[in-house]
Short mmCIF file of C-alpha atoms in Angstrom, two decimals:
data_model
loop_
_atom_site.label_atom_id
_atom_site.label_comp_id
_atom_site.label_asym_id
_atom_site.label_seq_id
_atom_site.Cartn_x
_atom_site.Cartn_y
_atom_site.Cartn_z
CA MET J 1 -0.04 -0.16 0.15
CA THR J 2 2.72 2.73 0.87
CA GLY J 3 4.70 1.64 -2.55
CA LEU J 4 1.82 2.48 -4.55
CA PHE J 5 1.11 5.62 -2.44
CA VAL J 6 5.05 6.44 -3.10
CA LEU J 7 4.45 5.55 -6.62
CA ALA J 8 1.35 8.16 -7.31
CA ILE J 9 3.23 10.79 -5.37
CA TYR J 10 6.33 10.32 -8.07
CA VAL J 11 3.77 10.17 -10.90
CA GLY J 12 1.68 12.89 -9.96
CA ILE J 13 4.59 15.01 -9.52
CA PHE J 14 6.17 13.95 -12.88
CA VAL J 15 2.94 14.95 -14.56
CA ALA J 16 2.27 18.05 -12.97
CA SER J 17 5.97 19.10 -13.38
CA PHE J 18 5.87 18.24 -17.23
CA PHE J 19 2.57 20.30 -18.23
CA ILE J 20 3.89 23.54 -15.64
CA ILE J 21 7.18 23.41 -17.47
CA THR J 22 6.43 22.58 -21.01
CA LYS J 23 3.07 24.27 -21.33
CA VAL J 24 2.87 27.11 -19.01
CA VAL J 25 6.42 28.05 -18.45
CA ASN J 26 8.34 27.57 -21.82
CA ARG J 27 5.42 29.20 -23.64
CA ALA J 28 5.74 32.34 -21.48
CA VAL J 29 9.45 32.48 -22.00
CA SER J 30 10.26 34.64 -25.58
CA ARG J 31 12.07 32.41 -27.66
CA ASP J 32 14.89 33.11 -30.10
CA TYR J 33 13.28 31.52 -32.82
CA THR J 34 16.40 32.07 -35.24
CA SER J 35 18.07 29.58 -33.29
CA LEU J 36 15.99 26.68 -33.62
CA LYS J 37 16.59 23.91 -36.16
CA THR J 38 14.07 21.95 -37.80
CA VAL J 39 14.01 18.27 -36.73
CA THR J 40 12.18 15.05 -37.65
CA PHE J 41 10.87 12.91 -34.91
CA GLY J 42 13.69 10.25 -33.74
CA ASP J 43 16.59 12.95 -34.20
CA GLU J 44 18.86 12.30 -31.43
CA SER J 45 21.16 15.39 -31.86
CA ALA J 46 18.21 17.63 -31.04
CA VAL J 47 17.34 16.02 -27.69
CA ARG J 48 18.79 17.42 -24.73
CA PRO J 49 18.19 16.79 -21.11
CA ASN J 50 15.82 19.55 -19.74
CA ARG J 51 17.46 21.10 -17.07
CA TRP J 52 13.89 21.93 -15.26
CA ALA J 53 13.41 18.36 -15.42
CA GLY J 54 16.53 17.42 -13.78
CA ILE J 55 16.07 19.62 -10.83
CA ILE J 56 12.46 18.52 -10.32
CA SER J 57 13.37 15.04 -10.89
CA ILE J 58 16.01 15.15 -7.83
CA LEU J 59 14.02 17.34 -5.37
CA THR J 60 11.21 14.82 -5.79
CA LEU J 61 13.37 12.25 -4.54
CA PHE J 62 14.48 13.88 -1.77
CA LEU J 63 10.91 15.11 -0.91
CA ILE J 64 9.87 11.15 -0.99
CA TRP J 65 12.57 10.68 1.43
CA GLY J 66 12.04 13.37 3.93
CA MET J 67 7.83 12.44 3.84
CA PHE J 68 8.52 9.03 4.80
CA THR J 69 11.26 9.55 7.45
CA GLY J 70 9.24 12.27 9.09
CA SER J 71 12.39 14.78 8.27
CA ASN J 72 12.77 17.75 10.39
CA LEU J 73 13.49 19.45 7.22
CA LEU J 74 9.91 19.75 5.72
CA PRO J 75 7.07 20.94 7.63
CA LYS J 76 4.63 18.59 9.51
CA PHE J 77 1.95 18.74 7.05
CA LEU J 78 3.81 16.86 4.33
CA HIS J 79 5.09 14.17 6.62
CA ALA J 80 3.30 10.56 5.93
CA PRO J 81 1.37 9.49 8.87
CA GLY J 82 4.01 8.05 11.20
CA ALA J 83 3.89 5.47 13.55
CA PHE J 84 1.76 5.40 16.72
CA VAL J 85 3.16 6.93 19.82
CA GLY J 86 1.10 7.19 23.12
CA ASP J 87 -1.29 5.15 25.55
CA VAL J 88 -3.86 2.63 23.87
CA GLU J 89 -6.65 0.11 25.88
CA PHE J 90 -7.96 -2.89 24.81
CA THR J 91 -10.23 -5.34 26.59
CA TYR J 92 -9.64 -8.85 26.76
CA THR J 93 -12.01 -11.67 28.09
CA ALA J 94 -10.80 -14.71 29.99
CA GLU J 95 -12.54 -17.92 30.07
CA ALA J 96 -11.79 -20.09 33.09
CA GLU J 97 -11.88 -24.12 32.75
CA ASP J 98 -15.25 -24.36 34.26
CA GLY J 99 -16.84 -21.83 31.53
CA SER J 100 -16.96 -18.88 33.67
CA ARG J 101 -15.65 -15.70 31.90
CA ASP J 102 -14.46 -12.28 33.00
CA ASP J 103 -13.11 -8.97 31.50
CA ALA J 104 -9.88 -6.92 31.93
CA THR J 105 -8.54 -4.05 30.58
CA VAL J 106 -4.89 -3.79 29.16
CA THR J 107 -2.82 -0.32 29.18
CA VAL J 108 -0.30 -0.25 26.75
CA VAL J 109 2.23 2.64 26.76
CA VAL J 110 3.65 3.05 23.28
CA HIS J 111 6.96 5.18 23.45
CA PRO J 112 9.61 6.47 20.90
CA ARG J 113 12.51 3.45 20.42
CA GLU J 114 15.15 5.94 21.80
CA GLU J 115 13.54 6.71 24.77
CA THR J 116 12.76 4.53 27.92
CA VAL J 117 9.58 4.55 30.12
CA ASP J 118 7.96 2.68 32.85
CA ALA J 119 4.50 0.82 32.58
CA PRO J 120 1.79 2.74 34.21
CA GLU J 121 0.32 1.51 37.16
CA VAL J 122 -3.33 0.36 36.92
CA ASP J 123 -5.99 -0.64 39.13
CA PRO J 124 -6.23 -4.45 39.09
CA GLY J 125 -10.13 -4.51 39.49
CA ASP J 126 -12.47 -6.70 40.70
CA GLY J 127 -12.96 -10.41 39.02
CA PHE J 128 -10.32 -13.21 38.79
CA ALA J 129 -9.32 -11.59 35.29
CA LYS J 130 -7.10 -8.26 36.18
CA ASN J 131 -6.44 -5.42 34.46
CA ASP J 132 -2.76 -5.15 33.35
CA SER J 133 -0.56 -2.58 31.56
CA ALA J 134 2.87 -3.04 29.32
CA LYS J 135 5.20 -0.81 27.33
CA ILE J 136 6.11 -1.58 23.42
CA ALA J 137 8.67 0.59 21.74
CA GLN J 138 7.48 2.22 18.46
CA TRP J 139 7.66 0.08 15.34
CA ARG J 140 8.05 -3.00 17.83
CA THR J 141 5.54 -5.57 19.12
CA GLY J 142 5.41 -7.58 22.38
CA LEU J 143 3.95 -10.36 24.21
CA ILE J 144 1.19 -9.27 27.10
CA ARG J 145 1.08 -11.87 29.62
CA VAL J 146 -2.09 -10.98 30.71
CA ASP J 147 -2.54 -14.05 33.05
CA SER J 148 0.49 -13.16 35.29
CA ASN J 149 -1.66 -11.32 37.69
CA ASP J 150 -5.08 -13.10 37.24
CA ASP J 151 -6.74 -15.03 40.00
CA ILE J 152 -6.93 -18.09 37.32
CA LYS J 153 -3.74 -18.43 35.23
CA LYS J 154 -3.24 -20.24 32.03
CA SER J 155 -1.78 -23.27 34.05
CA ASP J 156 -5.21 -23.50 35.77
CA GLY J 157 -6.93 -23.95 32.34
CA ALA J 158 -7.70 -20.24 31.84
CA LYS J 159 -7.05 -18.94 28.28
CA VAL J 160 -8.08 -15.54 26.19
CA VAL J 161 -11.49 -15.91 24.30
CA ALA J 162 -12.00 -12.46 22.91
CA ILE J 163 -10.61 -9.16 22.27
CA ASN J 164 -13.08 -6.13 22.49
CA GLY J 165 -15.84 -8.73 22.29
CA THR J 166 -14.49 -10.46 19.16
CA PRO J 167 -13.86 -13.65 19.68
CA ILE J 168 -10.12 -14.88 19.01
CA SER J 169 -7.95 -18.10 18.92
CA PRO J 170 -4.64 -18.82 18.25
CA GLY J 171 -3.11 -17.12 15.10
CA VAL J 172 -6.24 -14.93 14.74
CA THR J 173 -5.54 -11.05 14.45
CA VAL J 174 -8.39 -8.70 15.90
CA GLU J 175 -7.77 -4.85 14.87
CA VAL J 176 -8.06 -2.58 18.01
CA GLU J 177 -7.55 1.33 18.13
CA ASN J 178 -4.49 2.14 17.07
CA GLY J 179 -2.59 -1.46 16.23
CA ALA J 180 -3.44 -4.98 16.25
CA VAL J 181 -3.84 -7.85 18.91
CA THR J 182 -3.01 -11.45 17.35
CA LEU J 183 -3.25 -14.32 19.76
CA SER J 184 0.11 -16.64 19.81
CA ASP J 185 0.20 -20.26 19.60
CA LYS J 186 0.24 -20.57 23.32
CA GLY J 187 -2.71 -18.35 23.94
CA THR J 188 -0.73 -15.13 24.91
CA PRO J 189 -1.91 -11.73 23.15
CA ASN J 190 0.52 -10.12 21.15
CA PHE J 191 0.01 -6.40 20.74
CA ALA J 192 1.28 -4.29 17.59
CA PRO J 193 1.08 -0.94 17.64
CA GLU J 194 0.20 0.88 14.14
CA ARG J 195 3.66 1.72 12.11
CA GLY J 196 2.28 4.32 9.76
CA TRP J 197 3.61 5.04 6.53
CA GLN J 198 6.91 6.21 7.69
CA MET J 199 9.95 4.23 7.66
CA GLU J 200 11.77 3.23 10.76
CA PRO J 201 15.11 4.94 11.23
CA LEU J 202 16.95 1.97 11.70
CA TYR J 203 15.86 1.05 8.07
CA LEU J 204 15.76 4.47 6.37
CA PRO J 205 17.17 7.82 8.33
CA PRO J 206 15.93 11.13 7.32
CA PRO J 207 18.31 13.28 5.12
CA GLU J 208 19.42 15.45 8.06
CA ASP J 209 20.57 12.23 10.11
CA VAL J 210 22.81 11.01 6.82
CA ALA J 211 24.02 14.40 6.53
CA SER J 212 25.17 14.99 10.07
CA ARG J 213 26.76 11.27 9.97
CA THR J 214 28.94 12.81 6.51
CA VAL J 215 30.21 15.78 8.49
CA LYS J 216 31.17 13.54 11.12
CA VAL J 217 32.92 10.65 9.18
CA LEU J 218 34.86 13.59 6.80
CA SER J 219 36.02 15.00 10.42
CA GLU J 220 36.79 11.62 12.30
CA GLY J 221 37.42 9.11 9.27
CA PHE J 222 35.66 5.60 9.61
CA ARG J 223 37.85 2.60 10.71
CA GLY J 224 41.27 4.64 11.02
CA PHE J 225 40.95 5.88 7.15
CA THR J 226 39.51 9.42 6.12
CA LEU J 227 36.49 9.52 3.81
CA ILE J 228 38.82 10.91 0.93
CA GLU J 229 41.21 7.74 1.50
CA HIS J 230 38.31 5.14 1.28
CA LEU J 231 37.04 6.55 -2.13
CA GLY J 232 40.54 7.18 -3.46
CA TYR J 233 41.47 3.64 -2.86
CA SER J 234 38.43 2.59 -4.92
CA LEU J 235 39.23 5.25 -7.35
CA PHE J 236 42.50 3.89 -7.93
CA ARG J 237 41.33 0.27 -8.29
CA VAL J 238 38.93 1.23 -10.75
CA VAL J 239 41.29 3.40 -13.16
CA ALA J 240 44.20 0.94 -12.64
CA GLY J 241 42.07 -2.25 -13.63
CA PHE J 242 40.35 0.01 -16.60
CA ILE J 243 43.45 1.31 -17.82
CA VAL J 244 45.23 -2.43 -18.29
CA GLY J 245 42.02 -3.55 -19.57
CA ALA J 246 41.67 -1.03 -22.11
CA LEU J 247 45.33 -1.37 -23.14
CA VAL J 248 44.77 -5.29 -23.83
CA GLY J 249 41.07 -5.34 -25.15
CA ILE J 250 41.51 -2.49 -27.71
CA PRO J 251 44.01 -3.79 -29.61
CA LEU J 252 42.64 -7.35 -29.17
CA GLY J 253 39.34 -6.05 -30.54
CA TYR J 254 41.28 -4.05 -33.53
CA ALA J 255 42.73 -7.64 -34.29
CA MET J 256 39.73 -9.45 -34.14
CA GLY J 257 38.09 -6.98 -36.48
CA LEU J 258 40.88 -6.67 -38.96
CA SER J 259 41.92 -10.47 -39.25
CA ASN J 260 39.96 -13.92 -39.99
CA TRP J 261 42.44 -15.61 -37.86
CA PHE J 262 42.36 -13.58 -34.78
CA ARG J 263 38.59 -13.19 -35.11
CA GLY J 264 38.39 -16.80 -35.47
CA TRP J 265 40.97 -17.58 -32.50
CA PHE J 266 39.50 -15.17 -29.81
CA ASP J 267 35.96 -14.73 -30.77
CA PRO J 268 34.83 -18.09 -28.84
CA ILE J 269 36.93 -17.00 -25.77
CA VAL J 270 35.39 -13.27 -25.77
CA GLU J 271 31.68 -14.18 -26.24
CA PHE J 272 31.96 -17.21 -23.65
CA MET J 273 33.71 -14.81 -21.18
CA ARG J 274 31.30 -11.67 -22.29
CA PRO J 275 27.99 -13.04 -20.20
CA VAL J 276 30.01 -13.95 -17.21
CA PRO J 277 29.43 -11.28 -14.89
CA PRO J 278 32.54 -10.16 -13.04
CA LEU J 279 31.17 -10.66 -9.38
CA ALA J 280 31.28 -14.68 -10.19
CA LEU J 281 34.68 -14.61 -10.64
CA ILE J 282 35.33 -13.19 -6.96
CA PRO J 283 35.88 -16.58 -5.38
CA LEU J 284 38.28 -17.84 -8.06
CA ILE J 285 40.19 -14.56 -7.81
CA ILE J 286 40.47 -14.87 -3.97
CA ILE J 287 41.84 -18.07 -4.52
CA TRP J 288 44.26 -17.62 -7.10
CA PHE J 289 45.67 -13.97 -6.20
CA GLY J 290 44.37 -13.60 -2.24
CA ILE J 291 42.58 -10.79 -1.28
CA GLY J 292 45.39 -8.08 -1.70
CA GLU J 293 45.03 -5.21 -4.67
CA SER J 294 46.42 -7.17 -7.02
CA GLY J 295 43.36 -9.60 -6.93
CA LYS J 296 40.82 -6.53 -6.93
CA ILE J 297 42.93 -4.95 -9.90
CA ILE J 298 42.90 -8.31 -11.79
CA LEU J 299 39.14 -8.78 -11.40
CA LEU J 300 38.23 -5.27 -12.53
CA PHE J 301 41.10 -5.68 -15.48
CA LEU J 302 38.81 -8.78 -16.66
CA ALA J 303 35.63 -6.62 -16.02
CA ALA J 304 37.06 -3.92 -18.58
CA LEU J 305 38.52 -6.05 -20.83
CA TRP J 306 35.80 -8.05 -22.87
CA ILE J 307 33.79 -4.99 -22.97
CA MET J 308 36.49 -3.03 -24.64
CA ALA J 309 37.59 -5.79 -26.87
CA ILE J 310 33.65 -6.04 -28.10
CA ALA J 311 33.75 -2.16 -28.39
CA ALA J 312 36.68 -2.11 -30.58
CA ARG J 313 36.00 -5.02 -32.83
CA SER J 314 32.19 -3.20 -33.62
CA GLY J 315 33.92 -0.04 -34.22
CA VAL J 316 36.29 -1.56 -36.57
CA SER J 317 33.29 -3.64 -38.17
CA GLY J 318 31.17 -0.64 -38.59
CA VAL J 319 33.68 1.70 -40.75
CA ASN J 320 32.12 2.64 -43.56
CA ILE J 321 33.50 0.57 -46.34
CA SER J 322 33.11 3.56 -48.93
CA LYS J 323 35.99 5.24 -47.03
CA VAL J 324 38.20 2.87 -47.08
CA HIS J 325 37.74 2.13 -50.87
CA ALA J 326 38.40 5.97 -51.56
CA ALA J 327 41.35 5.93 -49.36
CA TYR J 328 42.73 3.13 -51.37
CA SER J 329 41.92 4.97 -54.64
CA LEU J 330 43.86 7.95 -53.19
CA GLY J 331 47.03 5.52 -52.97
CA ALA J 332 47.08 5.19 -48.98
CA SER J 333 48.96 2.38 -47.49
CA LYS J 334 47.50 -0.04 -44.71
CA TRP J 335 49.01 1.82 -42.29
CA GLN J 336 47.67 5.07 -43.55
CA ILE J 337 44.27 3.77 -43.84
CA MET J 338 44.54 2.42 -40.35
CA ARG J 339 45.90 5.66 -39.24
CA TYR J 340 43.40 8.15 -40.95
CA VAL J 341 40.37 5.87 -41.58
CA ILE J 342 39.74 2.93 -39.32
CA VAL J 343 40.59 4.46 -35.94
CA PRO J 344 39.12 7.96 -36.01
CA ASN J 345 35.95 6.02 -37.25
CA SER J 346 36.03 3.24 -34.71
CA LEU J 347 36.79 6.13 -31.97
CA PRO J 348 33.11 6.49 -30.94
CA GLU J 349 32.26 2.68 -30.58
CA ILE J 350 35.56 2.48 -28.14
CA PHE J 351 34.39 5.64 -26.05
CA THR J 352 30.90 4.08 -25.72
CA GLY J 353 32.42 0.99 -24.55
CA ALA J 354 34.67 2.60 -21.96
CA ARG J 355 31.67 4.36 -20.59
CA VAL J 356 30.07 0.96 -19.96
CA ALA J 357 33.30 -0.57 -19.14
CA MET J 358 34.04 2.36 -16.55
CA GLY J 359 30.62 1.88 -14.95
CA VAL J 360 31.07 -2.05 -14.81
CA CYS J 361 34.33 -1.52 -13.18
CA TRP J 362 32.68 0.67 -10.46
CA GLY J 363 30.10 -1.26 -9.65
CA THR J 364 32.36 -4.52 -9.55
CA VAL J 365 35.11 -2.61 -7.19
CA VAL J 366 32.29 -1.60 -4.89
CA ALA J 367 31.13 -5.52 -4.56
CA ALA J 368 34.85 -6.93 -4.42
CA GLU J 369 35.49 -4.56 -1.39
CA LEU J 370 32.62 -5.87 -0.03
CA VAL J 371 34.19 -9.00 0.06
CA ALA J 372 37.44 -8.52 1.18
CA ALA J 373 39.10 -5.13 1.47
CA GLU J 374 40.45 -2.93 4.60
CA GLN J 375 39.77 0.57 2.64
CA GLY J 376 37.48 1.53 0.02
CA ALA J 377 33.48 2.55 -0.35
CA GLY J 378 32.60 -1.22 -0.33
CA MET J 379 34.27 -1.80 2.83
CA MET J 380 32.30 1.06 4.59
CA ILE J 381 29.23 -0.17 3.53
CA MET J 382 29.82 -3.65 4.62
CA VAL J 383 31.06 -2.92 7.85
CA ALA J 384 28.47 -0.20 8.80
CA SER J 385 25.77 -2.69 7.63
CA ARG J 386 27.14 -5.28 10.11
CA PHE J 387 26.46 -2.57 13.31
CA GLN J 388 23.38 -1.64 11.69
CA ASN J 389 24.92 2.03 10.84
CA THR J 390 22.19 2.47 8.29
CA ASP J 391 23.29 6.16 7.69
CA ILE J 392 26.70 5.51 6.74
CA VAL J 393 25.11 2.76 4.26
CA ILE J 394 23.22 5.41 2.58
CA LEU J 395 26.15 8.01 2.86
CA GLY J 396 28.09 5.37 0.71
CA ILE J 397 25.58 4.32 -1.55
CA ILE J 398 24.91 7.94 -2.27
CA LEU J 399 28.68 8.43 -2.93
CA ILE J 400 29.06 5.44 -5.14
CA GLY J 401 26.32 7.11 -7.29
CA VAL J 402 27.57 10.66 -7.52
CA ILE J 403 31.25 9.46 -8.39
CA GLY J 404 29.66 7.08 -11.01
CA PHE J 405 27.63 9.73 -12.60
CA GLY J 406 30.64 11.97 -12.34
CA ILE J 407 33.10 9.32 -13.87
CA ASP J 408 30.16 9.17 -16.97
CA MET J 409 30.13 12.67 -17.19
CA LEU J 410 33.77 12.84 -17.50
CA MET J 411 33.59 10.14 -20.09
CA ARG J 412 31.09 12.15 -22.15
CA TRP J 413 33.51 15.34 -21.82
CA ALA J 414 36.50 13.46 -23.23
CA GLU J 415 34.12 11.97 -25.84
CA ARG J 416 33.18 15.35 -27.04
CA LEU J 417 36.67 16.88 -26.96
CA LEU J 418 38.54 13.92 -28.76
CA VAL J 419 36.05 12.51 -30.89
CA PRO J 420 34.34 15.45 -31.91
CA TRP J 421 33.15 13.99 -35.54
CA LYS J 422 30.69 11.58 -33.89
CA GLY J 423 27.74 11.33 -35.16
CA LYS J 424 28.78 13.21 -38.31
CA SER J 425 29.09 11.49 -42.11
#
């Protein structure tokens, strides 16, 4: 139910912002019609990211995050319903072995998880079933041993047969105000307060908690290393593995694209290894090379190798044959054709492969550090999860995403700088 509500909010903001920005704001802004180009549907060169859409998209994610974590950064009216906190009562009916029945009231104090409270004192009342009290932390459930102070206990044959007048039996749940009561297999009521729609901080802390943890990790470090050092180790492994993979993979791809013999010899190996996920190689890499730096770099080398080889092979195979024939007709040698025709025309494919390879390497190094590492972003996430430091886990995930996005943007910038002829005939 909560997931559908989140999806509805996201879709609603998307549709509303789309119509407001594209139909209202853009029409109200004056246009320089001389700068517009005539395009047909499907012209990729005419599609550019809408800056407003990107800003609203990010703000929407933070809005939903704050709404469902009760963030102090948002006004109260934007918060999703939270877990119940306060006093709640329900009545249980106890039946003795001789068939006689008696009612008693249970008062439950539901308190914030970080606070310590005492169960309230209540008047036990008359009859063999006595009134009870209990305390339960927010987002938790608790068994309430209602017969502990009864005159006729469960050991004497008494049993709970109704909650608020509704018949109940082991395994059955009865809804009460601000919660629900389930009778356990042994006949003990288990009270579960309403959880609301907000996430428990243990599972998803609010944005301000993650921000404060970020400041703390930046100033104090984590596990003996600064945050910059952790990220630096991960980046070094990625760059080293990618460079070695590119230095081997690109010549291999060129050889496969230019030679029938190389294509026939290496194509089965490349096509066999291409679908094997790098994570599946981690156990073998650890067995062969241990958990040191060499093993991680070799794993990243293998992650980049096959992608770069396929990209280079595809780039060579995609060169327009008419350009090769034109170069031959002008008296160009094989080396000149390689230098001035094949390499320039294959670079767009190689850069596309490099972007994919860098993304795969970045994801692989994080996974490799989860298994065996003393430094790195993956190691931070792994250690934090052991101690249920969810704010550090989320911090690590955000940093991984930001750095991965930055790497992709850097690769795009390098592609525009070094391959300006991409997309041009």
